[in-house]
Short mmCIF file of C-alpha atoms in Angstrom, two decimals:
data_model
loop_
_atom_site.label_atom_id
_atom_site.label_comp_id
_atom_site.label_asym_id
_atom_site.label_seq_id
_atom_site.Cartn_x
_atom_site.Cartn_y
_atom_site.Cartn_z
CA MET U 384 161.75 175.72 70.59
CA TYR U 385 165.33 175.63 69.34
CA VAL U 386 167.54 172.59 69.92
CA GLU U 387 171.29 173.08 69.77
CA LEU U 388 173.48 170.72 67.76
CA PRO U 389 177.21 170.98 68.59
CA LYS U 390 179.39 171.46 65.55
CA ASP U 391 181.32 168.20 65.57
CA ALA U 392 179.83 166.13 68.37
CA THR U 393 177.57 164.04 66.18
CA ALA U 394 180.27 163.43 63.60
CA ASP U 395 182.74 162.30 66.26
CA SER U 396 180.10 160.06 67.80
CA ARG U 397 179.28 158.57 64.40
CA VAL U 398 182.94 157.80 63.69
CA ARG U 399 183.29 156.02 67.04
CA GLU U 400 180.14 153.97 66.38
CA GLU U 401 181.28 152.97 62.89
CA LYS U 402 184.66 151.84 64.17
CA ALA U 403 182.91 149.63 66.71
CA ASN U 404 179.88 148.39 64.77
CA GLY U 405 180.41 149.26 61.12
CA PRO U 406 178.63 152.03 59.21
CA GLN U 407 175.23 152.94 60.60
CA ARG U 408 172.28 152.73 58.26
CA GLY U 409 168.62 153.36 58.83
CA PRO U 410 166.74 150.06 59.04
CA GLU U 411 164.14 151.23 56.59
CA VAL U 412 166.57 151.72 53.69
CA GLU U 413 168.57 148.74 52.53
CA ALA U 414 168.83 149.86 48.90
CA VAL U 415 166.90 152.33 46.85
CA SER U 416 164.73 150.71 44.17
CA ASN U 417 166.08 150.84 40.61
CA ASP U 418 162.85 152.30 39.29
CA ARG U 419 163.25 155.37 41.50
CA LEU U 420 165.22 158.39 40.31
CA VAL U 421 167.37 160.01 43.00
CA VAL U 422 169.07 163.27 42.02
CA LEU U 423 171.63 164.63 44.47
CA VAL U 424 172.59 168.28 44.01
CA THR U 425 175.85 169.09 45.73
CA GLY U 426 178.38 171.89 45.79
CA SER U 427 180.16 174.25 48.11
CA VAL U 428 178.49 176.93 50.22
CA ALA U 429 176.67 179.52 48.08
CA SER U 430 177.04 177.40 44.91
CA GLY U 431 173.31 177.67 44.13
CA LYS U 432 171.86 174.36 45.35
CA THR U 433 168.70 175.92 46.77
CA SER U 434 168.20 178.13 43.71
CA LEU U 435 168.43 175.08 41.45
CA LEU U 436 165.83 173.21 43.50
CA GLU U 437 163.50 176.22 43.41
CA ARG U 438 163.87 176.49 39.65
CA LEU U 439 163.12 172.79 39.23
CA GLN U 440 160.01 173.20 41.36
CA GLY U 441 158.73 175.98 39.14
CA SER U 442 159.37 174.03 35.94
CA THR U 443 157.74 170.78 37.11
CA ALA U 444 154.74 172.10 39.03
CA ARG U 445 152.35 171.94 36.05
CA TRP U 446 152.84 168.30 35.02
CA TRP U 447 154.15 166.71 38.21
CA ARG U 448 152.66 166.53 41.67
CA ILE U 449 155.44 167.94 43.82
CA CYS U 450 156.09 168.23 47.54
CA GLY U 451 158.99 169.01 49.85
CA PHE U 452 160.77 172.12 51.05
CA THR U 453 163.72 174.40 50.41
CA SER U 454 165.98 176.09 52.92
CA LYS U 455 166.80 179.72 52.31
CA GLY U 456 169.53 181.57 54.20
CA ASN U 457 169.51 185.25 55.16
CA ALA U 458 172.41 187.72 55.32
CA ARG U 459 174.73 185.36 53.50
CA ASP U 460 178.11 186.82 52.63
CA PHE U 461 178.33 185.77 48.99
CA ARG U 462 181.69 187.39 48.45
CA CYS U 463 183.42 185.29 51.07
CA GLY U 464 181.24 182.21 50.61
CA ASN U 465 180.34 182.10 54.30
CA PRO U 466 177.17 180.26 55.37
CA SER U 467 174.15 182.20 56.51
CA ALA U 468 173.58 182.88 60.19
CA THR U 469 169.87 181.97 59.89
CA TYR U 470 167.83 179.65 57.68
CA ARG U 471 164.11 179.48 56.98
CA LEU U 472 162.18 176.62 55.36
CA SER U 473 159.60 177.10 52.60
CA LEU U 474 157.14 174.30 51.89
CA VAL U 475 156.38 173.65 48.23
CA GLY U 476 153.26 175.52 47.20
CA LEU U 477 153.23 177.92 50.15
CA SER U 478 154.45 181.49 50.09
CA THR U 479 155.18 181.70 53.81
CA SER U 480 158.40 180.44 55.40
CA LEU U 481 159.14 178.87 58.76
CA PRO U 482 162.13 179.52 61.06
CA TRP U 483 164.55 176.61 60.99
CA ALA U 484 168.12 177.32 62.08
CA MET U 485 170.02 180.14 63.66
CA ARG U 486 173.58 180.72 64.84
CA PRO U 487 173.60 183.20 67.77
CA THR U 488 177.26 184.10 67.22
CA PRO U 489 179.63 183.42 64.30
CA ASN U 490 181.54 180.78 66.27
CA SER U 491 178.61 179.06 67.95
CA ALA U 492 176.74 175.95 66.84
CA PHE U 493 173.44 176.12 64.97
CA GLN U 494 170.21 175.86 66.91
CA PHE U 495 167.26 174.19 65.17
CA CYS U 496 163.53 174.76 65.61
CA GLU U 497 161.90 171.49 66.60
CA ALA U 498 158.38 172.84 65.96
CA THR U 499 159.28 173.59 62.34
CA ARG U 500 160.78 170.15 61.88
CA LEU U 501 157.63 168.47 63.14
CA GLU U 502 155.35 170.65 61.00
CA VAL U 503 157.37 170.09 57.82
CA THR U 504 157.76 166.37 58.45
CA GLU U 505 154.02 165.97 58.99
CA ALA U 506 153.04 168.01 55.92
CA VAL U 507 155.50 166.41 53.47
CA GLY U 508 155.19 162.96 55.02
CA ALA U 509 151.43 162.94 54.49
CA ARG U 510 151.91 163.57 50.76
CA LEU U 511 154.51 160.83 50.53
CA LYS U 512 152.45 158.26 52.41
CA ASP U 513 149.20 158.75 50.48
CA GLY U 514 150.98 158.57 47.11
CA THR U 515 149.91 162.02 45.90
CA ALA U 516 153.46 163.20 45.09
CA ASP U 517 155.55 162.40 42.03
CA ILE U 518 158.61 164.45 43.01
CA CYS U 519 159.93 165.24 46.48
CA PHE U 520 162.40 168.12 46.97
CA LEU U 521 164.53 168.12 50.14
CA ASP U 522 166.98 170.89 51.03
CA GLU U 523 169.35 169.85 52.49
CA ILE U 524 170.70 166.52 53.77
CA GLY U 525 173.85 166.71 55.86
CA GLN U 526 175.36 166.29 59.30
CA LEU U 527 172.08 166.58 61.18
CA GLU U 528 170.46 163.78 59.16
CA LEU U 529 173.52 161.54 59.46
CA ALA U 530 173.03 161.72 63.22
CA GLY U 531 169.45 160.45 62.79
CA ARG U 532 167.98 163.87 63.51
CA GLY U 533 166.64 166.71 61.39
CA PHE U 534 164.87 165.31 58.33
CA ALA U 535 166.51 161.88 58.33
CA GLU U 536 163.15 160.18 58.86
CA LEU U 537 161.57 162.19 56.05
CA PHE U 538 164.43 161.38 53.66
CA ARG U 539 164.07 157.66 54.37
CA LEU U 540 160.33 157.90 53.87
CA ALA U 541 160.84 159.59 50.50
CA LEU U 542 163.21 156.83 49.41
CA THR U 543 160.70 154.08 50.22
CA SER U 544 157.37 155.79 49.44
CA PRO U 545 155.37 155.62 46.18
CA CYS U 546 157.05 158.90 45.19
CA ARG U 547 159.18 158.00 42.16
CA ILE U 548 161.60 160.96 42.07
CA VAL U 549 163.61 162.42 44.95
CA VAL U 550 165.71 165.55 44.41
CA ALA U 551 167.85 166.45 47.40
CA ALA U 552 170.55 168.99 48.08
CA VAL U 553 173.44 167.32 49.91
CA LYS U 554 176.22 169.02 51.84
CA LYS U 555 179.37 168.30 49.88
CA SER U 556 181.53 167.59 52.91
CA ARG U 557 179.06 164.83 53.95
CA PHE U 558 178.34 163.46 50.48
CA ALA U 559 180.03 160.06 50.88
CA GLU U 560 178.52 159.53 54.31
CA VAL U 561 175.01 160.36 53.08
CA VAL U 562 175.33 157.88 50.20
CA ALA U 563 176.57 155.10 52.48
CA GLY U 564 174.35 155.89 55.46
CA PHE U 565 171.08 155.99 53.52
CA GLY U 566 171.79 153.03 51.27
CA LEU U 567 171.62 154.96 48.03
CA ALA U 568 172.12 152.82 44.94
CA GLU U 569 172.27 154.37 41.47
CA VAL U 570 171.95 158.08 42.05
CA HIS U 571 172.39 160.96 39.64
CA VAL U 572 174.79 163.61 40.94
CA ILE U 573 174.96 167.25 39.88
CA ASP U 574 178.00 169.07 41.28
CA LEU U 575 177.51 172.83 40.97
CA ASP U 576 181.20 173.40 41.62
CA GLN U 577 181.87 171.77 38.25
CA VAL U 578 178.98 172.93 36.06
CA SER U 579 176.94 176.08 35.73
CA ALA U 580 173.50 176.34 37.24
CA GLU U 581 171.98 176.30 33.73
CA GLN U 582 173.77 173.07 32.80
CA GLY U 583 172.72 171.48 36.06
CA PHE U 584 169.13 172.55 35.54
CA ARG U 585 168.96 171.14 32.00
CA GLU U 586 170.50 167.86 33.07
CA ALA U 587 168.12 167.47 36.02
CA LYS U 588 165.15 168.22 33.75
CA ARG U 589 166.36 165.64 31.24
CA GLN U 590 166.68 162.99 33.93
CA ILE U 591 163.25 163.77 35.34
CA ALA U 592 161.66 163.55 31.89
CA ALA U 593 163.47 160.30 31.12
CA SER U 594 162.28 158.73 34.37
CA ASP U 595 158.85 158.30 32.78
CA ALA U 596 160.20 156.29 29.85
CA GLU U 597 159.69 152.81 31.29
CA ARG U 598 156.23 153.60 32.69
CA ILE U 599 155.21 155.03 29.33
CA GLY U 600 156.52 151.87 27.66
CA ALA U 601 154.51 149.67 30.05
CA PHE U 602 151.32 151.64 29.43
CA ALA U 603 151.91 151.63 25.66
CA GLY U 604 152.39 147.87 25.86
CA ILE U 605 148.98 147.51 27.50
CA GLY U 606 147.43 149.64 24.75
CA GLY U 607 149.18 147.58 22.09
CA LEU U 608 148.08 144.37 23.81
CA VAL U 609 144.45 145.45 23.54
CA GLU U 610 144.82 146.44 19.88
CA VAL U 611 146.69 143.31 18.85
CA GLY U 612 144.73 140.83 20.94
CA LEU U 613 141.17 142.14 21.22
CA GLY U 614 141.31 144.08 17.96
CA SER U 615 142.42 141.05 15.98
CA THR U 616 139.70 138.92 17.58
CA LEU U 617 136.98 141.44 16.72
CA HIS U 618 138.29 141.64 13.17
CA ALA U 619 138.42 137.85 12.77
CA TYR U 620 134.73 137.55 13.77
CA ARG U 621 133.68 140.56 11.63
CA VAL U 622 132.12 142.33 14.62
CA PRO U 623 130.30 145.49 13.42
CA PHE U 624 131.43 148.92 14.70
CA LYS U 625 134.58 147.33 16.12
CA GLY U 626 136.60 150.44 15.23
CA HIS U 627 134.36 152.65 17.36
CA ALA U 628 134.39 150.15 20.23
CA LEU U 629 138.19 149.98 20.20
CA ALA U 630 138.39 153.79 20.08
CA TYR U 631 136.22 154.03 23.20
CA LEU U 632 138.38 151.45 24.96
CA GLN U 633 141.49 153.42 23.95
CA ASN U 634 139.83 156.50 25.43
CA VAL U 635 139.25 154.79 28.78
CA LEU U 636 142.82 153.47 28.88
CA LEU U 637 144.30 156.88 28.04
CA VAL U 638 142.35 158.42 30.93
CA ALA U 639 143.66 155.70 33.26
CA PHE U 640 147.22 156.22 32.03
CA GLY U 641 146.82 159.98 32.32
CA LYS U 642 145.74 159.66 35.97
CA ALA U 643 148.90 157.71 36.76
CA LEU U 644 151.14 160.14 34.85
CA HIS U 645 149.21 163.34 35.62
CA GLY U 646 148.68 163.91 31.90
CA ARG U 647 152.29 163.34 30.81
CA GLY U 648 153.42 161.16 27.89
CA LEU U 649 150.03 160.48 26.30
CA VAL U 650 151.28 161.26 22.78
CA ARG U 651 154.21 158.89 23.25
CA ILE U 652 151.90 156.16 24.55
CA SER U 653 149.66 156.52 21.50
CA PHE U 654 152.60 156.52 19.10
CA ILE U 655 154.15 153.35 20.57
CA SER U 656 150.75 151.61 20.74
CA ALA U 657 150.30 152.41 17.06
CA MET U 658 153.74 150.95 16.31
CA LEU U 659 152.80 147.74 18.14
CA LYS U 660 149.79 147.32 15.85
CA ALA U 661 152.36 146.05 13.32
CA PHE U 662 152.21 142.71 15.19
CA SER U 663 148.49 142.26 14.49
CA PRO U 664 147.91 138.82 12.96
CA ALA U 665 144.59 139.69 11.29
CA GLY U 666 143.58 142.40 8.86
CA GLY U 667 145.46 145.42 7.60
CA THR U 668 147.57 147.29 10.10
CA PHE U 669 148.67 150.55 8.50
CA ARG U 670 145.33 152.34 8.55
CA PRO U 671 144.57 151.29 12.17
CA MET U 672 148.07 152.43 13.15
CA ALA U 673 147.33 155.91 11.80
CA TYR U 674 143.93 155.94 13.53
CA ILE U 675 145.39 154.91 16.90
CA PHE U 676 148.02 157.65 16.82
CA LEU U 677 145.69 160.42 15.57
CA GLN U 678 143.04 159.53 18.14
CA GLY U 679 145.59 159.61 20.94
CA LEU U 680 146.96 162.91 19.63
CA SER U 681 143.49 164.46 19.58
CA PHE U 682 142.86 163.32 23.16
CA ALA U 683 146.20 164.66 24.41
CA ALA U 684 146.00 168.08 22.70
CA PRO U 685 143.53 169.75 25.14
CA ILE U 686 145.37 168.25 28.10
CA ARG U 687 148.63 169.66 26.82
CA LEU U 688 147.08 173.11 26.53
CA LEU U 689 144.95 173.16 29.70
CA GLY U 690 146.70 170.71 32.01
CA TRP U 691 145.35 167.54 33.60
CA ASN U 692 141.81 168.17 34.88
CA ILE U 693 138.29 166.88 34.28
CA GLY U 694 137.50 169.65 31.80
CA SER U 695 140.46 168.90 29.51
CA VAL U 696 139.82 165.15 29.79
CA ILE U 697 136.18 165.57 28.71
CA MET U 698 137.22 167.88 25.89
CA GLY U 699 139.87 165.45 24.69
CA SER U 700 137.46 162.51 24.85
CA VAL U 701 134.82 164.34 22.82
CA ILE U 702 137.35 165.42 20.19
CA MET U 703 138.69 161.88 20.03
CA GLY U 704 135.19 160.46 19.52
CA TRP U 705 134.38 163.01 16.84
CA LEU U 706 137.68 162.35 15.08
CA THR U 707 136.90 158.64 14.80
CA LEU U 708 133.68 159.41 12.90
CA ALA U 709 135.16 162.31 10.95
CA MET U 710 138.07 160.22 9.66
CA SER U 711 135.68 157.57 8.33
CA LEU U 712 133.64 160.23 6.52
CA ALA U 713 136.80 161.89 5.23
CA VAL U 714 138.11 158.63 3.75
CA ASP U 715 134.77 158.10 1.97
CA TYR U 716 134.82 161.66 0.61
CA VAL U 717 138.41 161.40 -0.66
CA THR U 718 137.67 158.04 -2.28
CA PHE U 719 134.31 158.73 -3.92
CA GLY U 720 133.77 162.49 -3.69
CA LYS U 721 130.49 164.22 -2.90
CA SER U 722 128.50 161.46 -4.61
CA ILE U 723 128.86 159.15 -1.63
CA PHE U 724 127.04 161.67 0.61
CA ASP U 725 124.31 162.04 -2.01
CA ALA U 726 123.93 158.28 -1.86
CA PHE U 727 123.74 158.34 1.94
CA GLY U 728 121.02 161.00 1.81
CA ALA U 729 119.01 159.11 -0.78
CA ALA U 730 119.31 155.87 1.19
CA ILE U 731 117.98 157.60 4.33
CA ALA U 732 115.06 159.05 2.36
CA ALA U 733 114.26 155.67 0.80
CA PHE U 734 114.33 153.91 4.15
CA SER U 735 112.08 156.57 5.71
CA SER U 736 109.64 156.24 2.83
CA TRP U 737 109.55 152.49 3.26
CA LEU U 738 108.67 153.01 6.94
CA GLY U 739 106.04 155.58 5.99
CA VAL U 740 107.52 158.32 8.16
CA GLN U 741 109.01 161.75 7.61
CA GLY U 742 112.69 160.94 7.83
CA PRO U 743 115.57 163.20 8.83
CA SER U 744 117.94 164.77 6.38
CA LEU U 745 121.53 163.62 6.03
CA LEU U 746 122.71 166.69 7.95
CA GLN U 747 120.39 165.87 10.84
CA VAL U 748 121.63 162.28 10.91
CA LEU U 749 125.24 163.44 11.00
CA ILE U 750 124.51 165.93 13.81
CA ALA U 751 122.77 163.18 15.79
CA ALA U 752 125.70 160.83 15.22
CA PHE U 753 128.22 163.40 16.45
CA ALA U 754 125.99 164.22 19.43
CA LEU U 755 125.73 160.54 20.34
CA LYS U 756 129.49 160.13 20.06
CA ALA U 757 129.98 163.15 22.33
CA ALA U 758 127.52 161.87 24.93
CA VAL U 759 129.17 158.45 25.10
CA ALA U 760 132.63 160.06 25.27
CA VAL U 761 131.60 162.36 28.13
CA GLY U 762 130.14 159.46 30.09
CA LEU U 763 133.24 157.32 29.64
CA ALA U 764 135.58 160.21 30.47
CA ILE U 765 133.79 161.01 33.73
CA ALA U 766 133.59 157.35 34.75
CA ALA U 767 137.26 156.71 34.00
CA PHE U 768 138.45 159.98 35.58
CA PHE U 769 136.66 159.49 38.89
CA GLY U 770 136.57 155.69 38.91
CA ASP U 771 139.34 153.31 39.93
CA MET U 772 140.74 151.97 36.67
CA GLN U 773 143.97 150.62 38.15
CA PRO U 774 142.65 147.04 38.70
CA LEU U 775 141.82 146.86 34.98
CA VAL U 776 145.23 148.27 34.04
CA ARG U 777 146.99 145.81 36.35
CA ARG U 778 145.07 142.84 34.93
CA LEU U 779 145.88 143.85 31.38
CA GLY U 780 149.51 144.55 32.29
CA ALA U 781 149.89 141.10 33.84
CA ARG U 782 148.92 139.38 30.59
CA LYS U 783 151.07 138.79 27.55
CA THR U 784 149.60 138.01 24.17
CA ASN U 785 150.53 134.97 22.14
CA HIS U 786 148.97 136.49 19.04
CA GLY U 787 150.70 138.17 16.22
CA ASP U 788 153.81 137.84 14.17
CA ASP U 789 157.22 138.23 15.80
CA ARG U 790 158.51 139.57 12.51
CA GLY U 791 155.96 142.38 12.38
CA PHE U 792 158.47 145.22 12.58
CA ASP U 793 160.95 143.35 10.41
CA ARG U 794 158.34 142.93 7.67
CA ARG U 795 157.38 146.60 7.75
CA ASP U 796 160.99 147.71 7.84
CA ALA U 797 161.85 145.42 4.93
CA ALA U 798 158.84 146.76 3.03
CA SER U 799 160.18 150.29 3.26
CA ARG U 800 163.57 149.16 1.87
CA ARG U 801 162.31 147.00 -0.97
CA SER U 802 162.03 148.32 -4.50
CA MET U 803 159.10 150.39 -5.62
CA ALA U 804 158.08 147.59 -7.99
CA MET U 805 157.81 145.11 -5.12
CA THR U 806 155.83 147.63 -3.09
CA ALA U 807 153.45 148.12 -6.01
CA VAL U 808 152.82 144.37 -6.24
CA THR U 809 152.22 144.11 -2.49
CA ALA U 810 149.73 146.99 -2.63
CA LEU U 811 147.78 145.11 -5.32
CA ARG U 812 147.36 142.24 -2.88
CA ASP U 813 145.97 144.72 -0.33
CA LEU U 814 143.16 145.51 -2.78
CA SER U 815 142.11 141.86 -2.70
CA ARG U 816 141.82 141.63 1.08
CA PRO U 817 138.28 140.60 2.10
CA ARG U 818 137.95 143.54 4.51
CA PHE U 819 138.66 146.05 1.74
CA VAL U 820 136.56 144.21 -0.84
CA VAL U 821 133.48 144.11 1.41
CA ALA U 822 133.72 147.78 2.40
CA PHE U 823 134.32 148.89 -1.18
CA LEU U 824 131.44 146.74 -2.48
CA VAL U 825 128.99 148.26 0.04
CA SER U 826 129.99 151.77 -1.04
CA ALA U 827 129.67 150.81 -4.71
CA LEU U 828 126.13 149.45 -4.17
CA LEU U 829 125.10 152.65 -2.39
CA LEU U 830 126.35 154.69 -5.34
CA LEU U 831 124.68 152.40 -7.85
CA PHE U 832 121.20 152.40 -6.32
CA PHE U 833 120.94 155.74 -4.52
CA ALA U 834 123.30 158.30 -6.05
CA GLY U 835 121.38 158.67 -9.31
CA LEU U 836 124.54 158.45 -11.42
CA SER U 837 124.80 157.64 -15.09
CA GLN U 838 126.62 154.48 -16.05
CA SER U 839 129.74 156.37 -17.14
CA ASP U 840 129.81 158.50 -13.97
CA PHE U 841 129.38 155.40 -11.86
CA MET U 842 132.27 153.64 -13.60
CA ASN U 843 134.44 156.74 -13.26
CA LEU U 844 133.83 156.83 -9.50
CA ILE U 845 134.65 153.13 -9.14
CA VAL U 846 137.90 153.54 -11.05
CA ARG U 847 138.71 156.67 -9.01
CA GLY U 848 138.05 154.85 -5.75
CA LEU U 849 140.26 151.91 -6.72
CA CYS U 850 143.10 154.21 -7.85
CA ILE U 851 143.02 156.33 -4.69
CA SER U 852 142.86 153.24 -2.49
CA TYR U 853 145.79 151.67 -4.34
CA LEU U 854 147.92 154.81 -4.04
CA GLY U 855 147.08 154.96 -0.35
CA PHE U 856 148.24 151.36 0.13
CA VAL U 857 151.48 152.10 -1.74
CA ALA U 858 152.18 155.18 0.40
CA LEU U 859 151.49 153.34 3.64
CA ARG U 860 153.66 150.41 2.57
CA ARG U 861 156.60 152.78 2.12
CA ILE U 862 156.44 154.10 5.68
CA ASP U 863 159.30 152.87 7.87
CA VAL U 864 157.85 152.99 11.37
CA GLN U 865 161.14 152.19 13.08
CA SER U 866 163.03 154.93 11.26
CA LEU U 867 160.24 157.39 12.01
CA GLY U 868 160.43 156.51 15.69
CA ALA U 869 164.23 156.86 15.69
CA TRP U 870 163.97 160.27 14.01
CA LEU U 871 161.44 161.47 16.57
CA ASP U 872 163.63 160.16 19.37
CA ARG U 873 166.63 162.12 18.11
CA HIS U 874 164.81 165.38 17.47
CA THR U 875 162.18 165.45 20.22
CA GLY U 876 163.72 163.43 23.07
CA MET U 877 160.63 161.19 23.32
CA GLY U 878 162.62 158.41 25.03
CA LEU U 879 161.37 155.72 22.63
CA GLY U 880 164.66 153.87 22.95
CA ARG U 881 163.83 153.07 26.57
CA SER U 882 160.05 152.83 26.24
CA LEU U 883 159.78 150.52 23.23
CA PRO U 884 161.58 147.47 24.75
CA VAL U 885 159.25 147.62 27.76
CA ALA U 886 156.23 147.87 25.47
CA LEU U 887 157.41 144.89 23.42
CA ASP U 888 157.85 142.90 26.61
CA ALA U 889 154.14 143.42 27.35
CA LEU U 890 153.43 141.68 24.04
CA GLY U 891 155.79 138.85 24.92
CA ARG U 892 158.14 139.78 22.09
CA THR U 893 161.43 141.28 23.20
CA PRO U 894 162.22 141.29 26.93
CA ALA U 895 163.19 144.61 28.42
CA PRO U 896 166.95 144.83 29.00
CA PRO U 897 168.01 144.55 32.64
CA PRO U 898 169.32 147.66 34.35
CA THR U 899 173.06 148.21 34.06
CA SER U 900 175.06 147.27 37.13
CA ASN U 901 178.12 149.35 37.87
CA SER U 902 180.94 149.41 40.39
CA VAL U 903 181.12 151.69 43.38
CA ASN U 904 182.54 154.86 44.75
CA ALA U 905 181.09 156.90 47.55
CA SER U 906 183.02 160.06 46.76
CA PRO U 907 181.47 162.96 44.84
CA PRO U 908 182.04 162.19 41.16
CA SER U 909 184.91 163.79 39.31
CA SER U 910 182.48 164.34 36.43
CA PRO U 911 179.81 166.85 37.44
CA MET U 912 176.85 165.01 35.95
CA ALA U 913 176.72 161.23 35.93
CA THR U 914 174.41 158.45 36.98
CA VAL U 915 176.42 156.59 39.58
CA THR U 916 175.71 153.24 41.16
CA TYR U 917 176.72 152.90 44.81
CA ARG U 918 176.87 149.60 46.65
CA SER U 919 178.57 150.79 49.81
CA THR U 920 177.60 148.32 52.53
CA ASP U 921 180.92 148.24 54.30
CA SER U 922 183.14 151.02 55.60
CA ARG U 923 185.99 149.73 53.43
CA ASP U 924 183.97 150.69 50.32
CA LEU U 925 184.60 154.32 51.20
CA ASP U 926 188.29 153.89 50.46
CA VAL U 927 187.89 153.39 46.70
CA PRO U 928 190.13 155.90 44.90
CA PRO U 929 188.25 158.68 43.06
CA GLY U 930 189.68 157.60 39.71
CA SER U 931 187.87 154.24 39.86
CA LEU U 932 184.40 155.75 39.55
CA SER U 933 182.11 153.91 37.15
CA ARG U 934 179.20 155.66 35.44
CA THR U 935 176.11 154.96 33.41
CA PRO U 936 175.55 157.66 30.76
#
């Protein structure tokens, strides 16, 4: 069934109502939340708004859960820039289209299909209400929605639903009215009359990617909170196998974070969590920092290649578990060479002989250890993937640690700038730390009693181990974590500048800066791409001259 909308009747009616009662606004939308990204694509007829939305859909479908629709016109006269006589709607993810609008004659008003409106509203609205959409595409918002018809209800639902990103094409002639009528505050505008489609696409992609920055910072802060708080406690009480326990907990948290982000940003979360380890009040921090990042990287690699699904999560968890054990073995091999594995084998044989049983070989023990790590990793991955981990994440996110040193980053940054002589002296103190002394002494006793070495070979290995450990401490002391993060931010666009303050806030260190508040203008921006804050709550706000527009880069 088609319903006719006269060309100017609704606009005239709206003007009369606003003169009598002030601007009309849907009761559901008082102001759009600051943590929601709203991208408005505007431009004249045939400027490419729909094509841009379709391209964004294709580029975000793998890592974002998307919903919405686009409106495609037929028989459009591109040369003259005339609107199409008919429009059909295509739901995201479906190849079929639905009839939407038609103009019987060039001078007549459009007629709209009410059955299509109901079907699209129900399909997209269900995704918005149950929270299974990250991005909602709407094409387009204009005169019909300003009259409270068309997809006005769906647009309001998108602006208040759990969906964090809304990308909508807006008719340019109704731009100011849409901003005022739907209570839009802080929207990003792309005017295709001012920029090319390629520039608009790149800018929209950049904004969408940046919208995750604060969530990634919050999740990284939770990971850092666990490492600084729980990790330091386990270290202080000398709990055995604490490194493996923390790695398993990191695995569970990464799965929980990945569920919320659909697999996005896991490398950034691991990197920032590793940086936050600098605030640990107990034990060395540089080696755990490297472990945290490498473990997170190994977990994220299969997900990056295969997408977010149970298979890639299990694969990443297994690789992460294996890496934890492999790194420990690798450090022993680099420090003491093959002799340390000979000592392990001899110790296993001696213990089996003492029990009076036929013991396994070293290779069998290693295979069993890797198999056990894989089994535990698979179990945790499945439980975290299908279980509800959000209560745990919320509880951890609501806590702030009082542990650690506020000068953690400052100390590490100063260490990288101090002279090599001062670094060398500091590394000597690292060799005297109880944690290093105990671990090194255990390895030395294994070599002494089980490796079958001569006295000179034994002394050579001890000197080698001390020299390699010392050089490792010197190298780690020279790493400037802040500069490394800044370099990655400049060259990879990781968004650490926005994520790190939020992560530090989770540790109770540096509060996240408040969002910038800007002045208003409800006219399409003179600059084609700018984040604009609107506070239009009165019809007089619409009279602000275009030159007074304020922007947030």
